[in-house]
Amino acid sequence: MEGAKFPAMLREHWHLIPLAIGILLLLGAILNWNWLCDPTGKPESHRYSRGSRRAIFFLLGIVLIVSSLWRCLLTL
């Protein structure tokens, strides 16, 4: 019975997942984490530099955080 509580909670508060991912992307872009921003060895590494990837992940993190908080405010 305890195992059924987690999926129910997840269905009820699903907007917290994009919030967590947005915070992770935002921190990764600010702190310049290698696993997130390093373009070497990727198939499209010539298209975006490390700085461009940091900017993209920063903006994506902001969008995810704002949309998740917006959804949280709408459910109140």
Backbone as numpy.savetxt, mean C-alpha at the origin, in Angstrom:
# Nx Ny Nz CAx CAy CAz Cx Cy Cz
-14.81 -22.65 16.21 -15.61 -21.45 16.21 -14.77 -20.18 16.21
-13.60 -20.22 16.87 -12.74 -19.04 16.94 -12.20 -18.67 15.55
-11.97 -19.68 14.72 -11.43 -19.42 13.39 -12.41 -18.69 12.50
-13.69 -18.78 12.77 -14.70 -18.12 11.94 -14.81 -16.64 12.26
-14.28 -16.20 13.39 -14.37 -14.80 13.75 -13.46 -13.93 12.89
-12.30 -14.45 12.53 -11.36 -13.65 11.75 -11.90 -13.31 10.36
-12.42 -14.28 9.58 -12.98 -13.90 8.28 -14.17 -12.95 8.40
-14.98 -13.11 9.43 -16.11 -12.20 9.61 -15.61 -10.79 9.91
-14.58 -10.68 10.75 -14.00 -9.38 11.05 -13.37 -8.78 9.79
-12.73 -9.63 9.00 -12.09 -9.16 7.77 -13.13 -8.66 6.77
-14.25 -9.36 6.68 -15.33 -8.90 5.79 -15.92 -7.59 6.28
-15.99 -7.41 7.57 -16.58 -6.19 8.13 -15.63 -5.00 8.01
-14.34 -5.23 8.17 -13.35 -4.14 8.17 -12.34 -4.33 7.04
-12.81 -4.60 5.84 -11.91 -4.85 4.72 -11.15 -3.61 4.30
-11.65 -2.43 4.64 -10.99 -1.19 4.24 -9.67 -0.96 4.99
-9.39 -1.75 6.01 -8.13 -1.62 6.73 -6.96 -2.25 5.96
-7.24 -3.17 5.06 -6.18 -3.80 4.27 -5.53 -2.79 3.33
-6.29 -2.02 2.53 -5.63 -1.00 1.70 -4.92 0.06 2.53
-5.43 0.33 3.73 -4.76 1.29 4.61 -3.38 0.77 5.01
-3.31 -0.49 5.38 -2.02 -1.08 5.77 -1.06 -1.13 4.59
-1.56 -1.48 3.41 -0.71 -1.53 2.22 -0.24 -0.12 1.85
-1.12 0.86 1.97 -0.75 2.25 1.69 0.33 2.75 2.64
0.21 2.43 3.91 1.24 2.83 4.89 2.56 2.14 4.56
2.49 0.87 4.19 3.71 0.13 3.83 4.39 0.75 2.61
3.61 1.09 1.58 4.19 1.71 0.39 4.74 3.10 0.68
4.04 3.85 1.50 4.50 5.19 1.85 5.81 5.13 2.63
5.89 4.24 3.60 7.13 4.08 4.36 8.27 3.57 3.46
7.95 2.64 2.57 8.97 2.11 1.67 9.53 3.18 0.75
8.67 4.06 0.28 9.13 5.14 -0.60 9.93 6.18 0.16
9.50 6.51 1.36 10.22 7.51 2.16 11.57 6.99 2.62
11.59 5.75 3.09 12.83 5.17 3.62 13.71 4.54 2.54
13.24 4.57 1.29 14.02 4.11 0.13 14.42 2.63 0.28
13.44 1.79 0.60 13.70 0.37 0.79 14.09 -0.27 -0.53
15.14 -1.09 -0.52 15.63 -1.74 -1.73 14.61 -2.68 -2.34
13.93 -3.48 -1.55 13.01 -4.46 -2.10 11.84 -3.80 -2.81
11.59 -2.54 -2.54 10.48 -1.83 -3.17 10.95 -0.96 -4.33
12.07 -0.30 -4.18 12.47 0.74 -5.12 13.61 0.36 -6.05
14.24 -0.79 -5.88 15.41 -1.13 -6.69 15.00 -1.67 -8.06
15.35 -0.96 -9.15 14.92 -1.39 -10.47 15.84 -2.40 -11.15
16.98 -2.73 -10.58 17.93 -3.60 -11.28 17.39 -5.02 -11.39
17.56 -5.59 -12.57 17.15 -6.96 -12.81 15.69 -7.12 -13.17
14.95 -6.06 -13.23 13.54 -6.13 -13.61 13.44 -5.98 -15.12
12.42 -6.58 -15.75 12.30 -6.51 -17.21 12.16 -5.08 -17.74
11.50 -4.23 -17.00 11.29 -2.85 -17.46 12.17 -1.86 -16.69
13.37 -2.28 -16.28 14.21 -1.44 -15.44 14.71 -0.19 -16.16
14.74 -0.22 -17.48 15.22 0.95 -18.22 14.16 2.04 -18.30
12.91 1.71 -18.04 11.83 2.67 -18.20 11.71 3.64 -17.02
11.84 3.12 -15.80 11.69 3.95 -14.61 12.95 3.86 -13.75
13.42 5.01 -13.33 14.59 5.03 -12.44 14.14 4.78 -11.00
15.10 4.70 -10.10 14.78 4.48 -8.69 13.97 5.64 -8.13
14.31 6.85 -8.51 13.57 8.02 -8.05 12.14 8.05 -8.57
11.96 7.63 -9.81 10.61 7.57 -10.38 9.78 6.53 -9.67
10.38 5.39 -9.38 9.65 4.35 -8.65 9.27 4.82 -7.25
10.17 5.54 -6.59 9.85 6.07 -5.26 8.68 7.03 -5.33
8.65 7.89 -6.35 7.55 8.85 -6.50 6.23 8.12 -6.78
6.28 7.11 -7.63 5.07 6.34 -7.96 4.54 5.63 -6.72
5.41 4.96 -5.97 4.96 4.26 -4.78 4.49 5.23 -3.70
5.12 6.40 -3.61 4.68 7.42 -2.66 3.26 7.87 -2.98
3.01 8.19 -4.24 1.68 8.63 -4.64 0.64 7.52 -4.50
1.02 6.30 -4.84 0.10 5.17 -4.67 -0.23 4.96 -3.20
0.76 5.10 -2.33 0.51 4.98 -0.89 -0.45 6.05 -0.40
-0.27 7.28 -0.86 -1.16 8.38 -0.47 -2.58 8.09 -0.94
-2.73 7.64 -2.18 -4.07 7.34 -2.72 -4.74 6.23 -1.92
-4.00 5.18 -1.60 -4.58 4.07 -0.83 -4.98 4.51 0.58
-4.15 5.30 1.21 -4.46 5.78 2.57 -5.69 6.68 2.55
-5.73 7.62 1.63 -6.85 8.56 1.57 -8.15 7.83 1.23
-8.11 6.93 0.27 -9.34 6.22 -0.10 -9.81 5.30 1.03
-8.88 4.69 1.75 -9.26 3.84 2.86 -9.85 4.66 4.00
-9.26 5.79 4.31 -9.80 6.65 5.35 -11.16 7.22 4.95
-11.31 7.53 3.67 -12.59 8.03 3.16 -13.67 6.97 3.35
-13.34 5.73 3.02 -14.28 4.62 3.20 -14.60 4.43 4.68
-13.61 4.59 5.52 -13.81 4.45 6.96 -14.76 5.54 7.47
-14.61 6.75 6.98 -15.50 7.85 7.40 -16.92 7.65 6.88
-17.07 7.06 5.70 -18.40 6.82 5.16 -19.16 5.75 5.91
-18.44 4.83 6.54 -19.11 3.75 7.27 -19.49 4.14 8.69
-19.04 5.30 9.15 -19.40 5.73 10.52 -20.84 6.14 10.63
